[in-house]
mmCIF file of C-alpha atoms in Angstrom:
data_model
loop_
_atom_site.group_PDB
_atom_site.id
_atom_site.type_symbol
_atom_site.label_atom_id
_atom_site.label_comp_id
_atom_site.label_asym_id
_atom_site.label_seq_id
_atom_site.Cartn_x
_atom_site.Cartn_y
_atom_site.Cartn_z
ATOM 1 C CA MET A 103 105.028 161.319 128.067
ATOM 2 C CA LYS A 104 101.647 160.236 126.727
ATOM 3 C CA LEU A 105 99.844 158.889 129.775
ATOM 4 C CA GLN A 106 100.162 159.147 133.533
ATOM 5 C CA ILE A 107 98.171 156.866 135.807
ATOM 6 C CA LEU A 108 97.207 158.669 139.006
ATOM 7 C CA ILE A 109 96.780 156.594 142.166
ATOM 8 C CA PRO A 110 95.603 157.875 145.577
ATOM 9 C CA HIS A 111 96.953 155.900 148.550
ATOM 10 C CA TYR A 112 95.796 156.168 152.146
ATOM 11 C CA ASN A 113 96.636 153.227 154.405
ATOM 12 C CA GLU A 114 96.644 150.248 152.040
ATOM 13 C CA PRO A 115 99.587 147.837 152.441
ATOM 14 C CA ALA A 116 102.042 147.292 149.598
ATOM 15 C CA ASP A 117 100.564 143.990 148.462
ATOM 16 C CA ILE A 118 97.384 145.852 147.472
ATOM 17 C CA ILE A 119 99.075 148.089 144.889
ATOM 18 C CA LYS A 120 101.526 145.475 143.569
ATOM 19 C CA PRO A 121 98.999 143.708 141.256
ATOM 20 C CA LEU A 122 98.188 147.066 139.643
ATOM 21 C CA LEU A 123 101.852 147.898 139.016
ATOM 22 C CA ASP A 124 102.505 144.347 137.830
ATOM 23 C CA SER A 125 99.587 144.545 135.384
ATOM 24 C CA ILE A 126 101.101 147.704 133.903
ATOM 25 C CA ALA A 127 104.547 146.083 133.613
ATOM 26 C CA LEU A 128 103.003 143.215 131.611
ATOM 27 C CA GLN A 129 101.611 145.492 128.908
ATOM 28 C CA GLN A 130 102.503 144.582 125.330
ATOM 29 C CA GLN A 131 103.163 146.721 122.243
ATOM 30 C CA VAL A 132 103.697 149.908 124.255
ATOM 31 C CA ASP A 133 106.744 152.063 124.901
ATOM 32 C CA PHE A 134 107.119 152.284 128.673
ATOM 33 C CA ARG A 135 108.729 155.697 128.252
ATOM 34 C CA ASP A 136 105.234 156.877 127.324
ATOM 35 C CA ILE A 137 103.825 155.718 130.681
ATOM 36 C CA GLY A 138 104.187 157.259 134.116
ATOM 37 C CA ILE A 139 102.719 156.555 137.533
ATOM 38 C CA ILE A 140 102.022 159.120 140.248
ATOM 39 C CA ILE A 141 101.151 157.840 143.721
ATOM 40 C CA CYS A 142 99.826 160.345 146.234
ATOM 41 C CA HIS A 143 100.247 159.249 149.851
ATOM 42 C CA ASP A 144 97.256 160.833 151.574
ATOM 43 C CA GLY A 145 98.605 160.968 155.089
ATOM 44 C CA GLY A 146 102.121 162.233 154.603
ATOM 45 C CA GLU A 147 104.107 158.995 154.600
ATOM 46 C CA LYS A 148 104.560 155.705 152.836
ATOM 47 C CA PRO A 149 103.830 152.551 154.886
ATOM 48 C CA SER A 150 106.896 150.746 156.181
ATOM 49 C CA ASP A 151 105.939 147.411 154.638
ATOM 50 C CA TRP A 152 106.534 148.647 151.086
ATOM 51 C CA SER A 153 110.242 147.859 151.456
ATOM 52 C CA ASN A 154 109.292 144.242 152.144
ATOM 53 C CA ILE A 155 107.388 143.944 148.858
ATOM 54 C CA PHE A 156 109.390 146.082 146.460
ATOM 55 C CA SER A 157 113.085 145.419 145.759
ATOM 56 C CA PHE A 158 114.586 148.697 146.893
ATOM 57 C CA GLU A 159 117.564 147.264 148.782
ATOM 58 C CA ALA A 160 118.261 144.501 146.277
ATOM 59 C CA TYR A 161 118.853 147.141 143.624
ATOM 60 C CA GLY A 162 120.714 149.457 145.960
ATOM 61 C CA CYS A 163 118.086 152.148 145.475
ATOM 62 C CA SER A 164 116.291 154.464 147.837
ATOM 63 C CA PRO A 165 112.665 153.672 148.732
ATOM 64 C CA ASP A 166 111.609 156.472 146.424
ATOM 65 C CA HIS A 167 112.362 154.354 143.350
ATOM 66 C CA PHE A 168 110.878 151.121 141.993
ATOM 67 C CA PRO A 169 113.702 149.644 139.896
ATOM 68 C CA GLU A 170 111.833 146.432 139.081
ATOM 69 C CA TYR A 171 109.363 148.355 136.917
ATOM 70 C CA PRO A 172 110.173 149.676 133.408
ATOM 71 C CA PHE A 173 108.201 152.902 133.781
ATOM 72 C CA GLU A 174 108.548 156.050 135.846
ATOM 73 C CA ILE A 175 106.935 156.055 139.280
ATOM 74 C CA LYS A 176 106.690 159.323 141.158
ATOM 75 C CA GLN A 177 105.499 159.631 144.752
ATOM 76 C CA ILE A 178 104.054 162.720 146.396
ATOM 77 C CA TYR A 179 102.931 163.282 149.966
ATOM 78 C CA ILE A 180 100.123 165.375 151.452
ATOM 79 C CA PRO A 181 98.569 165.608 154.929
ATOM 80 C CA HIS A 182 95.515 163.385 155.214
ATOM 81 C CA SER A 183 92.877 165.288 153.231
ATOM 82 C CA GLY A 184 90.699 162.637 151.580
ATOM 83 C CA VAL A 185 90.570 160.883 148.236
ATOM 84 C CA SER A 186 89.477 163.926 146.184
ATOM 85 C CA ALA A 187 92.352 166.048 147.485
ATOM 86 C CA ALA A 188 94.783 163.198 146.768
ATOM 87 C CA ARG A 189 93.512 162.920 143.194
ATOM 88 C CA ASN A 190 93.878 166.677 142.759
ATOM 89 C CA ALA A 191 97.443 166.501 144.071
ATOM 90 C CA CYS A 192 98.203 163.813 141.475
ATOM 91 C CA LEU A 193 96.711 165.978 138.745
ATOM 92 C CA ASP A 194 98.774 168.988 139.839
ATOM 93 C CA ALA A 195 101.941 166.866 139.653
ATOM 94 C CA ALA A 196 101.102 165.379 136.238
ATOM 95 C CA THR A 197 102.847 166.451 133.021
ATOM 96 C CA ALA A 198 101.622 163.851 130.487
ATOM 97 C CA ASP A 199 99.293 164.479 127.562
ATOM 98 C CA TYR A 200 96.598 162.299 129.129
ATOM 99 C CA VAL A 201 95.709 161.222 132.672
ATOM 100 C CA MET A 202 93.602 158.483 134.173
ATOM 101 C CA TRP A 203 92.849 157.698 137.788
ATOM 102 C CA CYS A 204 93.115 154.156 139.110
ATOM 103 C CA ASP A 205 92.052 152.968 142.516
ATOM 104 C CA ILE A 206 94.962 151.335 144.287
ATOM 105 C CA ASP A 207 93.266 147.935 144.497
ATOM 106 C CA ASP A 208 92.304 147.679 140.811
ATOM 107 C CA MET A 209 94.325 146.616 137.767
ATOM 108 C CA PHE A 210 94.334 146.394 133.987
ATOM 109 C CA VAL A 211 92.321 143.542 132.491
ATOM 110 C CA ASN A 212 94.899 142.071 130.158
ATOM 111 C CA MET A 213 98.313 142.585 128.581
ATOM 112 C CA CYS A 214 96.850 144.656 125.730
ATOM 113 C CA GLY A 215 94.999 147.125 127.946
ATOM 114 C CA LEU A 216 97.298 150.098 127.401
ATOM 115 C CA TYR A 217 97.734 149.251 123.721
ATOM 116 C CA ILE A 218 93.957 149.774 123.456
ATOM 117 C CA VAL A 219 94.262 153.083 125.311
ATOM 118 C CA PHE A 220 97.087 154.376 123.096
ATOM 119 C CA ARG A 221 95.207 153.274 119.985
ATOM 120 C CA GLU A 222 92.306 155.521 121.041
ATOM 121 C CA MET A 223 94.743 158.450 121.446
ATOM 122 C CA LYS A 224 95.896 158.340 117.814
ATOM 123 C CA GLY A 225 94.891 161.029 115.361
ATOM 124 C CA LEU A 226 93.053 163.905 116.985
ATOM 125 C CA GLY A 227 92.710 161.971 120.224
ATOM 126 C CA PHE A 228 90.011 163.078 122.640
ATOM 127 C CA ASN A 229 89.274 165.342 125.578
ATOM 128 C CA ALA A 230 87.359 162.614 127.387
ATOM 129 C CA LEU A 231 87.081 158.862 126.934
ATOM 130 C CA LYS A 232 84.949 156.361 128.792
ATOM 131 C CA SER A 233 85.095 152.626 128.389
ATOM 132 C CA VAL A 234 83.313 149.439 129.218
ATOM 133 C CA PHE A 235 85.032 147.898 132.247
ATOM 134 C CA LEU A 236 84.958 144.618 134.136
ATOM 135 C CA GLU A 237 83.763 144.263 137.709
ATOM 136 C CA GLU A 238 84.959 141.407 139.864
ATOM 137 C CA THR A 239 82.282 140.359 142.339
ATOM 138 C CA ARG A 240 81.228 137.321 144.362
ATOM 139 C CA ASN A 241 78.351 134.867 144.240
ATOM 140 C CA PRO A 242 76.611 135.677 147.555
ATOM 141 C CA GLU A 243 75.805 132.009 148.163
ATOM 142 C CA THR A 244 79.006 130.240 147.087
ATOM 143 C CA GLY A 245 81.638 132.996 147.238
ATOM 144 C CA GLU A 246 82.648 132.097 143.662
ATOM 145 C CA HIS A 247 84.426 134.810 141.644
ATOM 146 C CA ILE A 248 82.177 136.402 139.031
ATOM 147 C CA TYR A 249 83.223 138.905 136.368
ATOM 148 C CA ILE A 250 80.582 141.309 135.068
ATOM 149 C CA ASN A 251 80.876 143.415 131.939
ATOM 150 C CA ARG A 252 79.865 146.904 133.100
ATOM 151 C CA GLU A 253 78.470 149.120 130.386
ATOM 152 C CA MET A 254 79.859 152.598 129.859
ATOM 153 C CA ASP A 255 78.646 154.969 132.544
ATOM 154 C CA SER A 256 79.291 158.584 133.448
ATOM 155 C CA THR A 257 80.028 158.185 137.142
ATOM 156 C CA PHE A 258 82.550 155.534 138.135
ATOM 157 C CA VAL A 259 86.217 156.497 137.999
ATOM 158 C CA HIS A 260 86.944 153.193 136.245
ATOM 159 C CA GLY A 261 87.896 153.276 132.576
ATOM 160 C CA LYS A 262 87.899 157.072 132.202
ATOM 161 C CA ILE A 263 90.765 159.003 130.549
ATOM 162 C CA TYR A 264 91.115 162.753 129.996
ATOM 163 C CA ARG A 265 93.377 165.094 128.102
ATOM 164 C CA ARG A 266 95.286 166.878 130.840
ATOM 165 C CA GLU A 267 95.332 170.253 129.099
ATOM 166 C CA PHE A 268 91.548 170.075 128.687
ATOM 167 C CA LEU A 269 91.118 169.601 132.446
ATOM 168 C CA LYS A 270 93.623 172.357 133.204
ATOM 169 C CA SER A 271 92.252 174.957 130.797
ATOM 170 C CA ASN A 272 88.682 174.396 132.039
ATOM 171 C CA ASN A 273 89.684 174.250 135.711
ATOM 172 C CA ILE A 274 88.038 170.850 136.131
ATOM 173 C CA ARG A 275 89.056 169.375 139.460
ATOM 174 C CA TRP A 276 87.827 166.969 142.093
ATOM 175 C CA ASN A 277 85.750 168.574 144.825
ATOM 176 C CA ASP A 278 87.892 168.342 147.969
ATOM 177 C CA SER A 279 84.811 168.318 150.214
ATOM 178 C CA LEU A 280 83.523 165.076 148.659
ATOM 179 C CA THR A 281 84.982 161.764 149.771
ATOM 180 C CA ILE A 282 82.069 159.387 149.023
ATOM 181 C CA HIS A 283 80.507 159.144 145.542
ATOM 182 C CA GLU A 284 82.995 161.842 144.640
ATOM 183 C CA ASP A 285 83.663 160.355 141.206
ATOM 184 C CA SER A 286 80.143 161.124 139.953
ATOM 185 C CA TYR A 287 80.795 164.842 140.532
ATOM 186 C CA PHE A 288 84.099 164.885 138.665
ATOM 187 C CA ASN A 289 83.199 162.629 135.743
ATOM 188 C CA CYS A 290 79.798 164.183 135.049
ATOM 189 C CA LEU A 291 81.354 167.651 135.117
ATOM 190 C CA ALA A 292 84.310 166.709 132.921
ATOM 191 C CA GLN A 293 82.254 164.827 130.347
ATOM 192 C CA ALA A 294 79.633 167.568 130.127
ATOM 193 C CA MET A 295 82.359 170.175 129.595
ATOM 194 C CA ALA A 296 84.040 167.972 126.983
ATOM 195 C CA GLY A 297 80.902 167.952 124.853
ATOM 196 C CA GLU A 298 81.893 164.994 122.698
ATOM 197 C CA VAL A 299 83.041 161.932 124.641
ATOM 198 C CA LYS A 300 84.877 159.111 122.907
ATOM 199 C CA TYR A 301 83.589 155.614 123.648
ATOM 200 C CA CYS A 302 85.748 152.506 123.905
ATOM 201 C CA THR A 303 83.795 149.257 123.666
ATOM 202 C CA VAL A 304 86.751 147.045 124.630
ATOM 203 C CA PRO A 305 87.322 146.747 128.402
ATOM 204 C CA PHE A 306 90.813 147.496 129.678
ATOM 205 C CA TYR A 307 90.088 148.242 133.368
ATOM 206 C CA LEU A 308 89.216 145.752 136.106
ATOM 207 C CA TRP A 309 87.364 146.889 139.223
ATOM 208 C CA LYS A 310 88.709 144.247 141.562
ATOM 209 C CA TRP A 311 86.951 142.799 144.565
ATOM 210 C CA ARG A 312 88.531 143.465 147.960
ATOM 211 C CA ASP A 313 86.748 142.514 151.137
ATOM 212 C CA GLU A 314 88.167 145.533 152.982
ATOM 213 C CA SER A 315 87.236 148.108 150.333
ATOM 214 C CA VAL A 316 84.871 150.801 151.515
ATOM 215 C CA CYS A 317 81.926 149.783 149.315
ATOM 216 C CA ARG A 318 82.312 145.999 149.666
ATOM 217 C CA HIS A 319 82.749 145.217 153.350
ATOM 218 C CA ASP A 320 79.453 146.741 154.492
ATOM 219 C CA PRO A 321 76.214 145.264 153.046
ATOM 220 C CA LYS A 322 74.437 148.459 154.112
ATOM 221 C CA TYR A 323 76.865 150.692 152.214
ATOM 222 C CA ILE A 324 74.382 152.095 149.701
ATOM 223 C CA PHE A 325 71.781 152.704 152.425
ATOM 224 C CA LYS A 326 74.298 154.594 154.525
ATOM 225 C CA THR A 327 75.764 156.644 151.674
ATOM 226 C CA TYR A 328 72.895 157.533 149.338
ATOM 227 C CA ASN A 329 72.741 160.893 151.108
ATOM 228 C CA ASN A 330 76.355 161.369 150.007
ATOM 229 C CA MET A 331 75.217 160.791 146.429
ATOM 230 C CA LEU A 332 72.719 163.615 146.910
ATOM 231 C CA ASP A 333 75.528 165.769 148.351
ATOM 232 C CA SER A 334 77.733 165.003 145.348
ATOM 233 C CA ASN A 335 74.946 165.818 142.925
ATOM 234 C CA THR A 336 74.175 169.037 144.820
ATOM 235 C CA ALA A 337 77.790 170.136 144.410
ATOM 236 C CA LEU A 338 77.616 169.238 140.700
ATOM 237 C CA ILE A 339 74.422 171.241 140.107
ATOM 238 C CA LYS A 340 75.866 174.290 141.870
ATOM 239 C CA GLU A 341 79.070 174.020 139.846
ATOM 240 C CA PHE A 342 77.115 173.913 136.572
ATOM 241 C CA LEU A 343 75.124 176.956 137.653
ATOM 242 C CA ARG A 344 78.313 178.764 138.628
ATOM 243 C CA ARG A 345 79.638 178.106 135.118
ATOM 244 C CA GLY A 346 76.396 179.291 133.490
ATOM 245 C CA LYS A 347 75.437 175.755 132.384
ATOM 246 C CA ARG A 348 71.763 175.809 133.346
ATOM 247 C CA ASN A 349 70.696 173.121 130.845
ATOM 248 C CA GLU A 350 73.262 170.708 132.264
ATOM 249 C CA ALA A 351 72.192 171.602 135.803
ATOM 250 C CA SER A 352 68.567 170.863 134.927
ATOM 251 C CA PHE A 353 69.417 167.561 133.249
ATOM 252 C CA TYR A 354 71.411 166.236 136.192
ATOM 253 C CA THR A 355 68.763 167.456 138.627
ATOM 254 C CA ALA A 356 66.079 165.454 136.831
ATOM 255 C CA SER A 357 68.389 162.453 136.614
ATOM 256 C CA MET A 358 69.013 162.545 140.373
ATOM 257 C CA ILE A 359 65.334 162.951 141.235
ATOM 258 C CA TYR A 360 64.236 160.017 139.093
ATOM 259 C CA ASP A 361 67.157 157.933 140.325
ATOM 260 C CA ALA A 362 66.037 158.534 143.926
ATOM 261 C CA TYR A 363 62.443 157.669 143.055
ATOM 262 C CA PHE A 364 63.288 154.326 141.481
ATOM 263 C CA MET A 365 65.810 153.587 144.234
ATOM 264 C CA MET A 366 63.106 153.991 146.872
ATOM 265 C CA ASN A 367 61.013 151.442 144.963
ATOM 266 C CA LYS A 368 63.574 148.659 145.229
ATOM 267 C CA ASP A 369 62.684 145.765 147.524
ATOM 268 C CA GLU A 370 65.592 146.363 149.880
ATOM 269 C CA TRP A 371 64.514 149.975 150.425
ATOM 270 C CA LEU A 372 60.960 148.817 151.111
ATOM 271 C CA ASN A 373 62.178 146.216 153.607
ATOM 272 C CA GLN A 374 61.159 147.123 157.134
ATOM 273 C CA GLU A 375 64.627 146.535 158.551
ATOM 274 C CA ASN A 376 65.983 149.369 156.381
ATOM 275 C CA GLN A 377 63.307 151.947 157.192
ATOM 276 C CA LYS A 378 65.607 154.125 159.285
ATOM 277 C CA TYR A 379 67.901 154.519 156.261
ATOM 278 C CA ARG A 380 64.956 155.183 153.960
ATOM 279 C CA HIS A 381 63.572 157.845 156.302
ATOM 280 C CA ALA A 382 66.938 159.606 156.614
ATOM 281 C CA THR A 383 67.387 159.519 152.848
ATOM 282 C CA GLU A 384 63.926 160.885 152.159
ATOM 283 C CA LEU A 385 64.476 163.730 154.613
ATOM 284 C CA ARG A 386 67.694 164.639 152.789
ATOM 285 C CA PHE A 387 65.906 164.288 149.459
ATOM 286 C CA LYS A 388 63.224 166.715 150.659
ATOM 287 C CA GLU A 389 65.951 169.362 151.083
ATOM 288 C CA TYR A 390 67.342 168.532 147.637
ATOM 289 C CA TYR A 391 63.930 168.676 145.931
ATOM 290 C CA SER A 392 63.068 171.963 147.611
ATOM 291 C CA GLU A 393 66.353 173.522 146.516
ATOM 292 C CA PHE A 394 66.268 172.399 142.870
ATOM 293 C CA HIS A 395 62.547 172.023 142.167
ATOM 294 C CA SER A 396 62.527 174.876 139.648
ATOM 295 C CA LEU A 397 65.350 173.285 137.668
ATOM 296 C CA PHE A 398 63.454 169.993 137.566
ATOM 297 C CA GLU A 399 60.300 171.703 136.313
ATOM 298 C CA SER A 400 62.266 173.392 133.525
ATOM 299 C CA VAL A 401 63.214 170.064 131.900
ATOM 300 C CA PRO A 402 61.060 169.375 128.806
ATOM 301 C CA LYS A 403 58.708 166.387 129.018
ATOM 302 C CA ASP A 404 60.406 164.519 126.176
ATOM 303 C CA GLN A 405 63.776 164.831 127.878
ATOM 304 C CA LYS A 406 62.281 163.631 131.164
ATOM 305 C CA ALA A 407 60.861 160.625 129.299
ATOM 306 C CA GLN A 408 64.331 159.792 127.943
ATOM 307 C CA ILE A 409 65.875 160.118 131.407
ATOM 308 C CA ILE A 410 63.185 157.875 132.895
ATOM 309 C CA MET A 411 63.697 155.251 130.205
ATOM 310 C CA GLY A 412 67.451 155.084 130.794
ATOM 311 C CA ILE A 413 67.147 154.901 134.582
ATOM 312 C CA LYS A 414 64.270 152.412 134.399
ATOM 313 C CA ASN A 415 66.282 150.068 132.207
ATOM 314 C CA ARG A 416 69.149 150.157 134.698
ATOM 315 C CA PHE A 417 66.926 149.459 137.684
ATOM 316 C CA PHE A 418 65.044 146.696 135.858
ATOM 317 C CA GLY A 419 68.432 145.090 135.274
ATOM 318 C CA GLU A 420 68.932 145.232 139.044
ATOM 319 C CA GLY A 421 65.646 143.437 139.736
ATOM 320 C CA LEU A 422 63.032 146.209 139.975
ATOM 321 C CA LEU A 423 59.959 144.967 138.088
ATOM 322 C CA MET A 424 57.257 147.431 139.122
ATOM 323 C CA GLU A 425 57.034 150.610 141.170
ATOM 324 C CA SER A 426 55.112 150.311 144.435
ATOM 325 C CA ILE A 427 54.075 153.977 144.381
ATOM 326 C CA THR A 428 53.652 156.494 141.564
ATOM 327 C CA PHE A 429 56.136 159.302 141.168
ATOM 328 C CA ASP A 430 53.541 161.982 141.938
ATOM 329 C CA ASP A 431 52.407 160.189 145.099
ATOM 330 C CA TRP A 432 55.995 159.773 146.265
ATOM 331 C CA ILE A 433 56.720 163.479 145.772
ATOM 332 C CA LYS A 434 53.545 164.278 147.700
ATOM 333 C CA HIS A 435 54.804 162.013 150.498
ATOM 334 C CA ILE A 436 58.191 163.769 150.442
ATOM 335 C CA LYS A 437 56.603 167.196 150.788
ATOM 336 C CA GLN A 438 54.613 166.032 153.799
ATOM 337 C CA LEU A 439 57.647 164.792 155.735
#
């Protein structure tokens, strides 16, 4: 088997995963024998409503099979342990040459999505691939559907594929202790270990909008979880150091520090109504900066300039036009907290 698509499931009803499975069944110019699905039920059981959506009884099959789909679907069950543990369980059960993780409420963009993926696997293939992907969002004023072309990044789980043997031989796994912003830990680690990462400029993955999804239903999500991003990055830095990858640890330390600086300069973080979140984040950042200050100082000035340029361009695209405080003054403020 060439590719297995790994899907963590917690308490989502069957109609949430059906569009993803349907989008795979619609794929053209692929051999479905080359495709497998592994669903990990993080909680030990499958919801009862799945029999109402999938045609188990009509085909005379047990609920462990999905006869309406032309590809293999395997289900595994673990006690509720969080999304990272569920993704690891999928990886442990996988046997294909390549693996990719899909969130249960996402889908493939079009009927040629997996053809594009298999085309990238030809020849020598790759250890790691990341792709442009589409994000479905909403116009905040009208509620109209909007589709955004998201450039290739190193953090989101979307549009990332890995050679399974590469992950196995390098013991690259999800960090079970991380359940928010956990994908930045895994993808940054895997891509750094891969060295060369293959880029796909054609989107095949759609990050769908769902009102109930963890990062969409709460407008304060990023304020409440930026500390989790610092936790994820802390785990990443320590893992690089454990592996003797000090240069990578220094690079991602500087990236996190400048990301936090520009984040604190965004209008919403300067808004008085969000000051309690800003204060809590800056207190957590003070711990982070104290722990990894020496790594940050070891980054050459030219590399820091490149990091700043990349982060600045991203934040300018999100509406940040000018910093309200210099970096040195902000660090001084952090130290005084």
